[in-house]
Amino acid sequence: MSSKDTNEFVKFVLVVDDEEINREILGMILEGSYEVMYASDGQEALDTMRAFSDILGLVLLDIMMPRMDGYQVLEEMQSDPSLQKIPVIVLTSEKGAEIKSLKMGAADFLTKPYDRPEVILARVRHSIELYENTTLIQSTENDSLTGLYNREFFFNYCERYTKHNPDAAMDAVVININRFHLINALYGRHFGDKVLCAVSNRLRHVIQVRGGMACRYDADTFYLYVPHLEDYEELTNNVIIGVTEIIKDGDTRLRFGINSAIDTSMEIEENFSWALQACNSLRGQNSGTYAIYDSEMKEKAVRCARLMDDFETGISERQFKVYYQPKFNIKGNEPRLSSAEALIRWEHPVYGMISPGEFIPLFEDNGLIQKLDRYVWTEVGRQISEWHEKYGVYISVSVNVSRVDIYAHDLIDFFVNILTEYGIPADHYMLEITESAYTDNSEQLVNTLQELRALGFWIEMDDFGTGYSSLNMLSVLPIDILKVDKAFLSNIITDARARKMVELVLDIADFMEMPVVAEGVEKEEEYHILKKLGCDVIQGYYFSKPLPEAEMTKLLEERADDVR
Ligand code: C2E
Ligand code: MG
Ligand code: MG
């Protein structure tokens, strides 16, 4: 490999001279060290500069040329922001021309006939370096800590590299430190900085060996652009060593997301966003230090983007359908229909039926959830009143409330309006709040729920047993009903301890006079155990799956007496 096509950046120099022999001489001197382009007049020079302004390192400019001379070129360059900063060395044999050109912005001059090649090369190198250093100083200010490129500079260089090595296979790698905030919190910021520097040093080492470039993207995220590798063990281990050398507890690890052999026809930032996605897929996971962006992730990303794009149409065309899963009271001899939970489904025109487990987390991340939930809440209000008209009973229905919803200033008004509009008593409209929202320990959540309760709404704590709530929280939080999650019940048939745990929860709830709903009951035996332990209400496939509106209506028709 010549120095031009190694990982060092290829530097581009434009030689502008109307005389072919002069172009040839300079070309011969420069071509061993630089990529040389040529122009034979001023206009051609400006055109070339504009086309390659982002990669051009230097212009060697003859002053005496027909039509447009070197001065005019300098003048044009000064008035064009994209060309202003490119250093120019003027080529002249005229006395006095040096001063004039330096005043006009030239960086240096070479007099004809030319000096020895070494002198020319030295002056060229000097001008390029001077230019790069000033650019570097300006743009790396932001990362004085690690000395790595900052993101703008980095992307710019990646793009230049790819533009001029279109056939080189490259990998985009994103590196993140797991729970970096904990390192700062436990050991102090100074130590945190030390870790960041250790990672940077290892990355520098990697690029010295393999080529490529690295940057600190933000606090604890690093980007690496390297010639394509088949195996990532060595690379990742090489970087990890840097961290394990200073953090000995073995708890803190790095995660790597790799977009392998990137698609260079796409923007470099997009290529890195895919590597980032791979990196994020490892969040919270304990096994595997790196993930490679693959077609599955790509499909998932495409599907997510599509779902977000289709959301508004989905709402306006009523593709979202509310299903109702009945809950049965098992206190008496025979189970009786007591209420239902509203669960959303999306009948997507292309993907078919999509479950909320897929789209709810997506919409929670970008705020669309509020609109969707309000759509469901209104729909449920309408449905309760329709059933009331038909069968003369109010069946209680619970709706799911996302933790994001809680913080809307008009939440309470919205619910109250539904009751007013559809003439529903508040105690037939129940709100399910997931347990993990309570662990946010937010005063606002507690206040809002207290207000809603005071208005007569019933509050259910959903998914109890999946988060970290302690049992004593139950006595202080505003809750009317406890919904025990499926995961909590999973082993009650085979495991006596699991059974004991459920018994304990039921006892405490009983003591606090709080009814318990057991969710996800699938087997007859589970039902019998729960009944024996004193559980009040059961929701699960054992009795019924979530039903579309028409089927729920049919069930209600048969069992209206249950709810009377
Ligand atoms: P969730 O509120 O805990 O709802 C219970 C989930 O358990 C439902 O899943 C239900 O279909 C499922 N399930 C019920 N019985 C059984 C059973 O016996 N076995 C098994 N394996 N599963 C059972 P689904 O409908 O897929 O909903 C998943 C989650 O999506 C819900 O969990 C809830 O957190 C969320 N969700 C659903 N609809 C809405 C909505 O309108 N708004 C919001 N914010 N979240 C919703
Ligand atoms: Mg629920
Ligand atoms: Mg639940």
PDB file of C-alpha atoms in Angstrom, residues 75-329:
ATOM      1  CA  GLU A  75     -11.128  37.329  -4.973  1.00  0.00           C
ATOM      2  CA  GLU A  76     -13.846  34.838  -5.902  1.00  0.00           C
ATOM      3  CA  MET A  77     -12.605  32.443  -3.248  1.00  0.00           C
ATOM      4  CA  GLN A  78     -12.766  35.100  -0.552  1.00  0.00           C
ATOM      5  CA  SER A  79     -16.378  35.864  -1.359  1.00  0.00           C
ATOM      6  CA  ASP A  80     -17.457  32.214  -1.341  1.00  0.00           C
ATOM      7  CA  PRO A  81     -17.827  30.824   2.221  1.00  0.00           C
ATOM      8  CA  SER A  82     -17.241  27.263   1.020  1.00  0.00           C
ATOM      9  CA  LEU A  83     -13.881  28.215  -0.515  1.00  0.00           C
ATOM     10  CA  GLN A  84     -12.730  30.943   1.862  1.00  0.00           C
ATOM     11  CA  LYS A  85     -10.812  28.638   4.150  1.00  0.00           C
ATOM     12  CA  ILE A  86      -8.976  26.526   1.594  1.00  0.00           C
ATOM     13  CA  PRO A  87      -5.296  27.511   1.774  1.00  0.00           C
ATOM     14  CA  VAL A  88      -3.724  28.797  -1.420  1.00  0.00           C
ATOM     15  CA  ILE A  89      -0.078  28.913  -2.397  1.00  0.00           C
ATOM     16  CA  VAL A  90       0.438  31.261  -5.318  1.00  0.00           C
ATOM     17  CA  LEU A  91       2.882  30.448  -8.097  1.00  0.00           C
ATOM     18  CA  THR A  92       4.593  33.474  -9.532  1.00  0.00           C
ATOM     19  CA  SER A  93       7.632  34.790 -11.302  1.00  0.00           C
ATOM     20  CA  GLU A  94       6.640  38.403 -10.979  1.00  0.00           C
ATOM     21  CA  LYS A  95       8.185  40.751  -8.486  1.00  0.00           C
ATOM     22  CA  GLY A  96       5.656  42.213  -6.048  1.00  0.00           C
ATOM     23  CA  ALA A  97       3.017  39.617  -6.802  1.00  0.00           C
ATOM     24  CA  GLU A  98       3.758  37.839  -3.519  1.00  0.00           C
ATOM     25  CA  ILE A  99       2.789  40.780  -1.360  1.00  0.00           C
ATOM     26  CA  LYS A 100      -0.384  41.436  -3.303  1.00  0.00           C
ATOM     27  CA  SER A 101      -1.460  37.804  -3.169  1.00  0.00           C
ATOM     28  CA  LEU A 102      -0.680  37.411   0.527  1.00  0.00           C
ATOM     29  CA  LYS A 103      -2.817  40.490   1.159  1.00  0.00           C
ATOM     30  CA  MET A 104      -5.576  38.868  -0.832  1.00  0.00           C
ATOM     31  CA  GLY A 105      -5.619  35.848   1.431  1.00  0.00           C
ATOM     32  CA  ALA A 106      -2.976  33.503  -0.003  1.00  0.00           C
ATOM     33  CA  ALA A 107      -1.164  31.409   2.576  1.00  0.00           C
ATOM     34  CA  ASP A 108       2.243  31.275   0.929  1.00  0.00           C
ATOM     35  CA  PHE A 109       3.989  31.614  -2.433  1.00  0.00           C
ATOM     36  CA  LEU A 110       6.398  29.695  -4.604  1.00  0.00           C
ATOM     37  CA  THR A 111       8.524  31.510  -7.137  1.00  0.00           C
ATOM     38  CA  LYS A 112       9.174  30.227 -10.621  1.00  0.00           C
ATOM     39  CA  PRO A 113      11.408  28.650 -11.692  1.00  0.00           C
ATOM     40  CA  TYR A 114      10.674  26.184  -8.980  1.00  0.00           C
ATOM     41  CA  ASP A 115      12.864  25.384  -6.035  1.00  0.00           C
ATOM     42  CA  ARG A 116      14.068  21.927  -5.243  1.00  0.00           C
ATOM     43  CA  PRO A 117      11.215  19.396  -4.836  1.00  0.00           C
ATOM     44  CA  GLU A 118      11.933  18.947  -1.079  1.00  0.00           C
ATOM     45  CA  VAL A 119      11.406  22.655  -0.518  1.00  0.00           C
ATOM     46  CA  ILE A 120       8.152  22.645  -2.442  1.00  0.00           C
ATOM     47  CA  LEU A 121       6.926  19.588  -0.594  1.00  0.00           C
ATOM     48  CA  ALA A 122       7.844  21.079   2.765  1.00  0.00           C
ATOM     49  CA  ARG A 123       5.971  24.309   2.038  1.00  0.00           C
ATOM     50  CA  VAL A 124       2.937  22.417   0.791  1.00  0.00           C
ATOM     51  CA  ARG A 125       2.909  20.187   3.858  1.00  0.00           C
ATOM     52  CA  HIS A 126       3.336  23.168   6.142  1.00  0.00           C
ATOM     53  CA  SER A 127       0.378  25.040   4.643  1.00  0.00           C
ATOM     54  CA  ILE A 128      -1.867  22.010   4.826  1.00  0.00           C
ATOM     55  CA  GLU A 129      -0.928  21.286   8.417  1.00  0.00           C
ATOM     56  CA  LEU A 130      -1.402  24.847   9.477  1.00  0.00           C
ATOM     57  CA  TYR A 131      -4.871  24.830   7.976  1.00  0.00           C
ATOM     58  CA  GLU A 132      -5.803  21.511   9.517  1.00  0.00           C
ATOM     59  CA  ASN A 133      -4.523  22.509  12.921  1.00  0.00           C
ATOM     60  CA  THR A 134      -6.594  25.649  13.046  1.00  0.00           C
ATOM     61  CA  THR A 135      -9.666  23.703  11.960  1.00  0.00           C
ATOM     62  CA  LEU A 136      -8.867  21.038  14.498  1.00  0.00           C
ATOM     63  CA  ILE A 137      -8.443  23.501  17.332  1.00  0.00           C
ATOM     64  CA  GLN A 138     -11.716  25.221  16.502  1.00  0.00           C
ATOM     65  CA  SER A 139     -13.730  22.082  16.279  1.00  0.00           C
ATOM     66  CA  THR A 140     -12.316  19.902  18.987  1.00  0.00           C
ATOM     67  CA  GLU A 141     -12.722  22.471  21.733  1.00  0.00           C
ATOM     68  CA  ASN A 142     -15.666  20.480  22.937  1.00  0.00           C
ATOM     69  CA  ASP A 143     -13.726  17.388  23.779  1.00  0.00           C
ATOM     70  CA  SER A 144     -10.699  18.562  25.617  1.00  0.00           C
ATOM     71  CA  LEU A 145     -10.982  15.587  27.954  1.00  0.00           C
ATOM     72  CA  THR A 146     -10.207  12.714  25.635  1.00  0.00           C
ATOM     73  CA  GLY A 147      -8.661  14.488  22.672  1.00  0.00           C
ATOM     74  CA  LEU A 148     -10.772  12.416  20.289  1.00  0.00           C
ATOM     75  CA  TYR A 149     -12.628  14.068  17.433  1.00  0.00           C
ATOM     76  CA  ASN A 150     -15.962  15.557  18.263  1.00  0.00           C
ATOM     77  CA  ARG A 151     -18.905  14.402  16.244  1.00  0.00           C
ATOM     78  CA  GLU A 152     -19.015  17.067  13.510  1.00  0.00           C
ATOM     79  CA  PHE A 153     -15.363  16.674  12.741  1.00  0.00           C
ATOM     80  CA  PHE A 154     -15.641  12.933  12.868  1.00  0.00           C
ATOM     81  CA  PHE A 155     -18.587  12.615  10.494  1.00  0.00           C
ATOM     82  CA  ASN A 156     -16.941  15.021   8.143  1.00  0.00           C
ATOM     83  CA  TYR A 157     -13.797  12.916   8.013  1.00  0.00           C
ATOM     84  CA  CYS A 158     -15.717   9.665   7.653  1.00  0.00           C
ATOM     85  CA  GLU A 159     -17.524  11.133   4.692  1.00  0.00           C
ATOM     86  CA  ARG A 160     -14.345  12.357   3.076  1.00  0.00           C
ATOM     87  CA  TYR A 161     -12.778   9.005   3.567  1.00  0.00           C
ATOM     88  CA  THR A 162     -15.666   7.154   2.022  1.00  0.00           C
ATOM     89  CA  LYS A 163     -15.987   9.550  -0.851  1.00  0.00           C
ATOM     90  CA  HIS A 164     -12.473   8.802  -1.910  1.00  0.00           C
ATOM     91  CA  ASN A 165     -12.308   5.164  -0.958  1.00  0.00           C
ATOM     92  CA  PRO A 166     -15.717   4.128  -2.230  1.00  0.00           C
ATOM     93  CA  ASP A 167     -14.708   0.488  -2.442  1.00  0.00           C
ATOM     94  CA  ALA A 168     -13.267   0.166   1.048  1.00  0.00           C
ATOM     95  CA  ALA A 169     -15.486  -1.968   3.282  1.00  0.00           C
ATOM     96  CA  MET A 170     -15.963  -0.176   6.586  1.00  0.00           C
ATOM     97  CA  ASP A 171     -17.578  -0.899   9.941  1.00  0.00           C
ATOM     98  CA  ALA A 172     -19.419   1.623  12.070  1.00  0.00           C
ATOM     99  CA  VAL A 173     -19.077   0.813  15.748  1.00  0.00           C
ATOM    100  CA  VAL A 174     -20.833   2.479  18.675  1.00  0.00           C
ATOM    101  CA  ILE A 175     -19.429   1.925  22.140  1.00  0.00           C
ATOM    102  CA  ASN A 176     -21.252   2.738  25.323  1.00  0.00           C
ATOM    103  CA  ILE A 177     -20.328   2.321  28.955  1.00  0.00           C
ATOM    104  CA  ASN A 178     -22.950   0.425  30.928  1.00  0.00           C
ATOM    105  CA  ARG A 179     -24.356   2.419  33.794  1.00  0.00           C
ATOM    106  CA  PHE A 180     -21.773   5.155  33.489  1.00  0.00           C
ATOM    107  CA  HIS A 181     -23.843   7.423  35.733  1.00  0.00           C
ATOM    108  CA  LEU A 182     -23.286   4.861  38.488  1.00  0.00           C
ATOM    109  CA  ILE A 183     -19.532   5.079  38.085  1.00  0.00           C
ATOM    110  CA  ASN A 184     -19.776   8.817  38.526  1.00  0.00           C
ATOM    111  CA  ALA A 185     -22.112   8.457  41.460  1.00  0.00           C
ATOM    112  CA  LEU A 186     -20.071   5.779  43.223  1.00  0.00           C
ATOM    113  CA  TYR A 187     -16.531   6.903  42.561  1.00  0.00           C
ATOM    114  CA  GLY A 188     -16.879  10.576  41.668  1.00  0.00           C
ATOM    115  CA  ARG A 189     -16.594  12.502  38.424  1.00  0.00           C
ATOM    116  CA  HIS A 190     -12.832  12.529  38.467  1.00  0.00           C
ATOM    117  CA  PHE A 191     -12.769   8.766  38.373  1.00  0.00           C
ATOM    118  CA  GLY A 192     -15.472   8.806  35.704  1.00  0.00           C
ATOM    119  CA  ASP A 193     -13.198  11.000  33.583  1.00  0.00           C
ATOM    120  CA  LYS A 194     -10.419   8.511  34.083  1.00  0.00           C
ATOM    121  CA  VAL A 195     -12.594   5.751  32.695  1.00  0.00           C
ATOM    122  CA  LEU A 196     -13.520   7.853  29.675  1.00  0.00           C
ATOM    123  CA  CYS A 197      -9.851   8.567  29.005  1.00  0.00           C
ATOM    124  CA  ALA A 198      -8.995   4.885  29.340  1.00  0.00           C
ATOM    125  CA  VAL A 199     -11.591   3.996  26.713  1.00  0.00           C
ATOM    126  CA  SER A 200     -10.303   6.762  24.446  1.00  0.00           C
ATOM    127  CA  ASN A 201      -6.737   5.556  24.791  1.00  0.00           C
ATOM    128  CA  ARG A 202      -7.732   2.039  23.852  1.00  0.00           C
ATOM    129  CA  LEU A 203      -9.630   3.360  20.841  1.00  0.00           C
ATOM    130  CA  ARG A 204      -6.589   5.333  19.767  1.00  0.00           C
ATOM    131  CA  HIS A 205      -4.597   2.151  20.028  1.00  0.00           C
ATOM    132  CA  VAL A 206      -7.120   0.293  17.894  1.00  0.00           C
ATOM    133  CA  ILE A 207      -6.984   2.843  15.124  1.00  0.00           C
ATOM    134  CA  GLN A 208      -3.208   2.928  15.211  1.00  0.00           C
ATOM    135  CA  VAL A 209      -3.199  -0.771  14.502  1.00  0.00           C
ATOM    136  CA  ARG A 210      -6.210  -1.088  12.236  1.00  0.00           C
ATOM    137  CA  GLY A 211      -6.648   2.333  10.750  1.00  0.00           C
ATOM    138  CA  GLY A 212      -9.814   4.360  10.839  1.00  0.00           C
ATOM    139  CA  MET A 213     -10.875   7.039  13.270  1.00  0.00           C
ATOM    140  CA  ALA A 214     -12.679   7.498  16.536  1.00  0.00           C
ATOM    141  CA  CYS A 215     -14.722  10.131  18.270  1.00  0.00           C
ATOM    142  CA  ARG A 216     -16.405  10.800  21.570  1.00  0.00           C
ATOM    143  CA  TYR A 217     -20.006  11.253  20.541  1.00  0.00           C
ATOM    144  CA  ASP A 218     -21.385  12.332  23.858  1.00  0.00           C
ATOM    145  CA  ALA A 219     -20.831  11.723  27.550  1.00  0.00           C
ATOM    146  CA  ASP A 220     -20.127   8.007  27.538  1.00  0.00           C
ATOM    147  CA  THR A 221     -20.686   7.115  23.895  1.00  0.00           C
ATOM    148  CA  PHE A 222     -17.856   6.629  21.435  1.00  0.00           C
ATOM    149  CA  TYR A 223     -17.996   6.129  17.680  1.00  0.00           C
ATOM    150  CA  LEU A 224     -15.423   4.151  15.778  1.00  0.00           C
ATOM    151  CA  TYR A 225     -15.051   3.961  12.001  1.00  0.00           C
ATOM    152  CA  VAL A 226     -12.724   1.150  11.023  1.00  0.00           C
ATOM    153  CA  PRO A 227     -11.861  -1.015   8.035  1.00  0.00           C
ATOM    154  CA  HIS A 228     -14.204  -3.993   8.009  1.00  0.00           C
ATOM    155  CA  LEU A 229     -13.469  -6.938  10.301  1.00  0.00           C
ATOM    156  CA  GLU A 230     -14.772 -10.475  10.150  1.00  0.00           C
ATOM    157  CA  ASP A 231     -14.361 -11.097  13.836  1.00  0.00           C
ATOM    158  CA  TYR A 232     -14.964  -8.602  16.605  1.00  0.00           C
ATOM    159  CA  GLU A 233     -13.650 -10.470  19.642  1.00  0.00           C
ATOM    160  CA  GLU A 234     -10.189  -9.028  19.444  1.00  0.00           C
ATOM    161  CA  LEU A 235     -11.358  -5.489  18.843  1.00  0.00           C
ATOM    162  CA  THR A 236     -13.860  -5.492  21.670  1.00  0.00           C
ATOM    163  CA  ASN A 237     -11.474  -7.194  24.098  1.00  0.00           C
ATOM    164  CA  ASN A 238      -8.832  -4.672  23.235  1.00  0.00           C
ATOM    165  CA  VAL A 239     -11.067  -1.823  24.307  1.00  0.00           C
ATOM    166  CA  ILE A 240     -12.546  -3.584  27.321  1.00  0.00           C
ATOM    167  CA  ILE A 241      -9.084  -4.148  28.824  1.00  0.00           C
ATOM    168  CA  GLY A 242      -8.761  -0.392  29.217  1.00  0.00           C
ATOM    169  CA  VAL A 243     -11.751  -0.325  31.524  1.00  0.00           C
ATOM    170  CA  THR A 244     -11.146  -3.518  33.475  1.00  0.00           C
ATOM    171  CA  GLU A 245      -7.675  -2.249  34.285  1.00  0.00           C
ATOM    172  CA  ILE A 246      -9.141   0.528  36.383  1.00  0.00           C
ATOM    173  CA  ILE A 247     -12.514  -0.802  37.456  1.00  0.00           C
ATOM    174  CA  LYS A 248     -11.766  -4.070  39.111  1.00  0.00           C
ATOM    175  CA  ASP A 249     -15.210  -5.121  40.339  1.00  0.00           C
ATOM    176  CA  GLY A 250     -16.032  -6.620  36.991  1.00  0.00           C
ATOM    177  CA  ASP A 251     -19.447  -5.086  37.102  1.00  0.00           C
ATOM    178  CA  THR A 252     -19.023  -2.317  34.627  1.00  0.00           C
ATOM    179  CA  ARG A 253     -18.808  -3.382  31.081  1.00  0.00           C
ATOM    180  CA  LEU A 254     -18.790  -1.869  27.665  1.00  0.00           C
ATOM    181  CA  ARG A 255     -21.350  -2.618  25.057  1.00  0.00           C
ATOM    182  CA  PHE A 256     -20.629  -2.452  21.359  1.00  0.00           C
ATOM    183  CA  GLY A 257     -23.117  -2.012  18.543  1.00  0.00           C
ATOM    184  CA  ILE A 258     -21.730  -2.812  15.138  1.00  0.00           C
ATOM    185  CA  ASN A 259     -23.011  -1.965  11.700  1.00  0.00           C
ATOM    186  CA  SER A 260     -20.776  -4.333   9.796  1.00  0.00           C
ATOM    187  CA  ALA A 261     -19.626  -3.494   6.247  1.00  0.00           C
ATOM    188  CA  ILE A 262     -21.790  -0.405   6.072  1.00  0.00           C
ATOM    189  CA  ASP A 263     -23.812   0.727   3.109  1.00  0.00           C
ATOM    190  CA  THR A 264     -21.680   3.609   1.877  1.00  0.00           C
ATOM    191  CA  SER A 265     -24.394   4.921  -0.394  1.00  0.00           C
ATOM    192  CA  MET A 266     -26.178   6.098   2.714  1.00  0.00           C
ATOM    193  CA  GLU A 267     -25.377   9.021   4.956  1.00  0.00           C
ATOM    194  CA  ILE A 268     -22.695   8.142   7.439  1.00  0.00           C
ATOM    195  CA  GLU A 269     -24.840   9.345  10.322  1.00  0.00           C
ATOM    196  CA  GLU A 270     -27.586   6.951   9.341  1.00  0.00           C
ATOM    197  CA  ASN A 271     -25.094   4.104   9.254  1.00  0.00           C
ATOM    198  CA  PHE A 272     -24.056   4.995  12.771  1.00  0.00           C
ATOM    199  CA  SER A 273     -27.653   5.268  13.915  1.00  0.00           C
ATOM    200  CA  TRP A 274     -28.033   1.595  13.030  1.00  0.00           C
ATOM    201  CA  ALA A 275     -24.938   0.701  14.995  1.00  0.00           C
ATOM    202  CA  LEU A 276     -26.416   2.694  17.849  1.00  0.00           C
ATOM    203  CA  GLN A 277     -29.595   0.692  17.602  1.00  0.00           C
ATOM    204  CA  ALA A 278     -27.594  -2.524  17.853  1.00  0.00           C
ATOM    205  CA  CYS A 279     -25.813  -1.067  20.871  1.00  0.00           C
ATOM    206  CA  ASN A 280     -29.083  -0.096  22.515  1.00  0.00           C
ATOM    207  CA  SER A 281     -30.413  -3.597  22.003  1.00  0.00           C
ATOM    208  CA  LEU A 282     -27.888  -4.719  24.621  1.00  0.00           C
ATOM    209  CA  ARG A 283     -29.145  -2.310  27.225  1.00  0.00           C
ATOM    210  CA  GLY A 284     -30.027  -4.041  30.451  1.00  0.00           C
ATOM    211  CA  GLN A 285     -28.724  -7.317  29.132  1.00  0.00           C
ATOM    212  CA  ASN A 286     -25.989  -9.151  30.922  1.00  0.00           C
ATOM    213  CA  SER A 287     -24.735 -11.471  28.277  1.00  0.00           C
ATOM    214  CA  GLY A 288     -22.915 -10.485  25.123  1.00  0.00           C
ATOM    215  CA  THR A 289     -20.748  -7.438  24.852  1.00  0.00           C
ATOM    216  CA  TYR A 290     -21.515  -6.710  21.258  1.00  0.00           C
ATOM    217  CA  ALA A 291     -24.433  -6.883  18.877  1.00  0.00           C
ATOM    218  CA  ILE A 292     -24.251  -6.700  15.134  1.00  0.00           C
ATOM    219  CA  TYR A 293     -26.935  -4.823  13.303  1.00  0.00           C
ATOM    220  CA  ASP A 294     -28.702  -7.448  11.250  1.00  0.00           C
ATOM    221  CA  SER A 295     -31.602  -7.816   8.913  1.00  0.00           C
ATOM    222  CA  GLU A 296     -33.904  -8.637  11.798  1.00  0.00           C
ATOM    223  CA  MET A 297     -33.083  -5.378  13.564  1.00  0.00           C
ATOM    224  CA  LYS A 298     -33.429  -3.583  10.292  1.00  0.00           C
ATOM    225  CA  GLU A 299     -36.861  -5.042   9.692  1.00  0.00           C
ATOM    226  CA  LYS A 300     -37.853  -4.119  13.203  1.00  0.00           C
ATOM    227  CA  ALA A 301     -36.663  -0.558  12.716  1.00  0.00           C
ATOM    228  CA  VAL A 302     -38.513  -0.290   9.418  1.00  0.00           C
ATOM    229  CA  ARG A 303     -41.642  -1.701  11.021  1.00  0.00           C
ATOM    230  CA  CYS A 304     -41.435   0.685  13.977  1.00  0.00           C
ATOM    231  CA  ALA A 305     -41.001   3.646  11.667  1.00  0.00           C
ATOM    232  CA  ARG A 306     -43.943   2.470   9.610  1.00  0.00           C
ATOM    233  CA  LEU A 307     -46.141   2.064  12.687  1.00  0.00           C
ATOM    234  CA  MET A 308     -45.343   5.578  13.796  1.00  0.00           C
ATOM    235  CA  ASP A 309     -46.057   6.930  10.316  1.00  0.00           C
ATOM    236  CA  ASP A 310     -49.354   5.086  10.150  1.00  0.00           C
ATOM    237  CA  PHE A 311     -50.544   6.122  13.582  1.00  0.00           C
ATOM    238  CA  GLU A 312     -52.637   9.143  12.582  1.00  0.00           C
ATOM    239  CA  THR A 313     -54.353   7.270   9.758  1.00  0.00           C
ATOM    240  CA  GLY A 314     -54.929   4.381  12.145  1.00  0.00           C
ATOM    241  CA  ILE A 315     -56.776   6.716  14.508  1.00  0.00           C
ATOM    242  CA  SER A 316     -58.775   8.552  11.859  1.00  0.00           C
ATOM    243  CA  GLU A 317     -59.774   5.353  10.064  1.00  0.00           C
ATOM    244  CA  ARG A 318     -60.609   3.647  13.352  1.00  0.00           C
ATOM    245  CA  GLN A 319     -58.192   0.773  12.777  1.00  0.00           C
ATOM    246  CA  PHE A 320     -57.615   0.608  16.525  1.00  0.00           C
ATOM    247  CA  LYS A 321     -60.132  -1.759  18.098  1.00  0.00           C
ATOM    248  CA  VAL A 322     -60.964  -2.006  21.744  1.00  0.00           C
ATOM    249  CA  TYR A 323     -61.247  -5.583  23.019  1.00  0.00           C
ATOM    250  CA  TYR A 324     -62.763  -6.501  26.345  1.00  0.00           C
ATOM    251  CA  GLN A 325     -61.441  -9.203  28.610  1.00  0.00           C
ATOM    252  CA  PRO A 326     -64.057 -10.240  31.161  1.00  0.00           C
ATOM    253  CA  LYS A 327     -63.185 -10.510  34.825  1.00  0.00           C
ATOM    254  CA  PHE A 328     -65.046 -13.034  36.959  1.00  0.00           C
ATOM    255  CA  ASN A 329     -65.863 -12.858  40.612  1.00  0.00           C
TER     256      ASN A 329
END
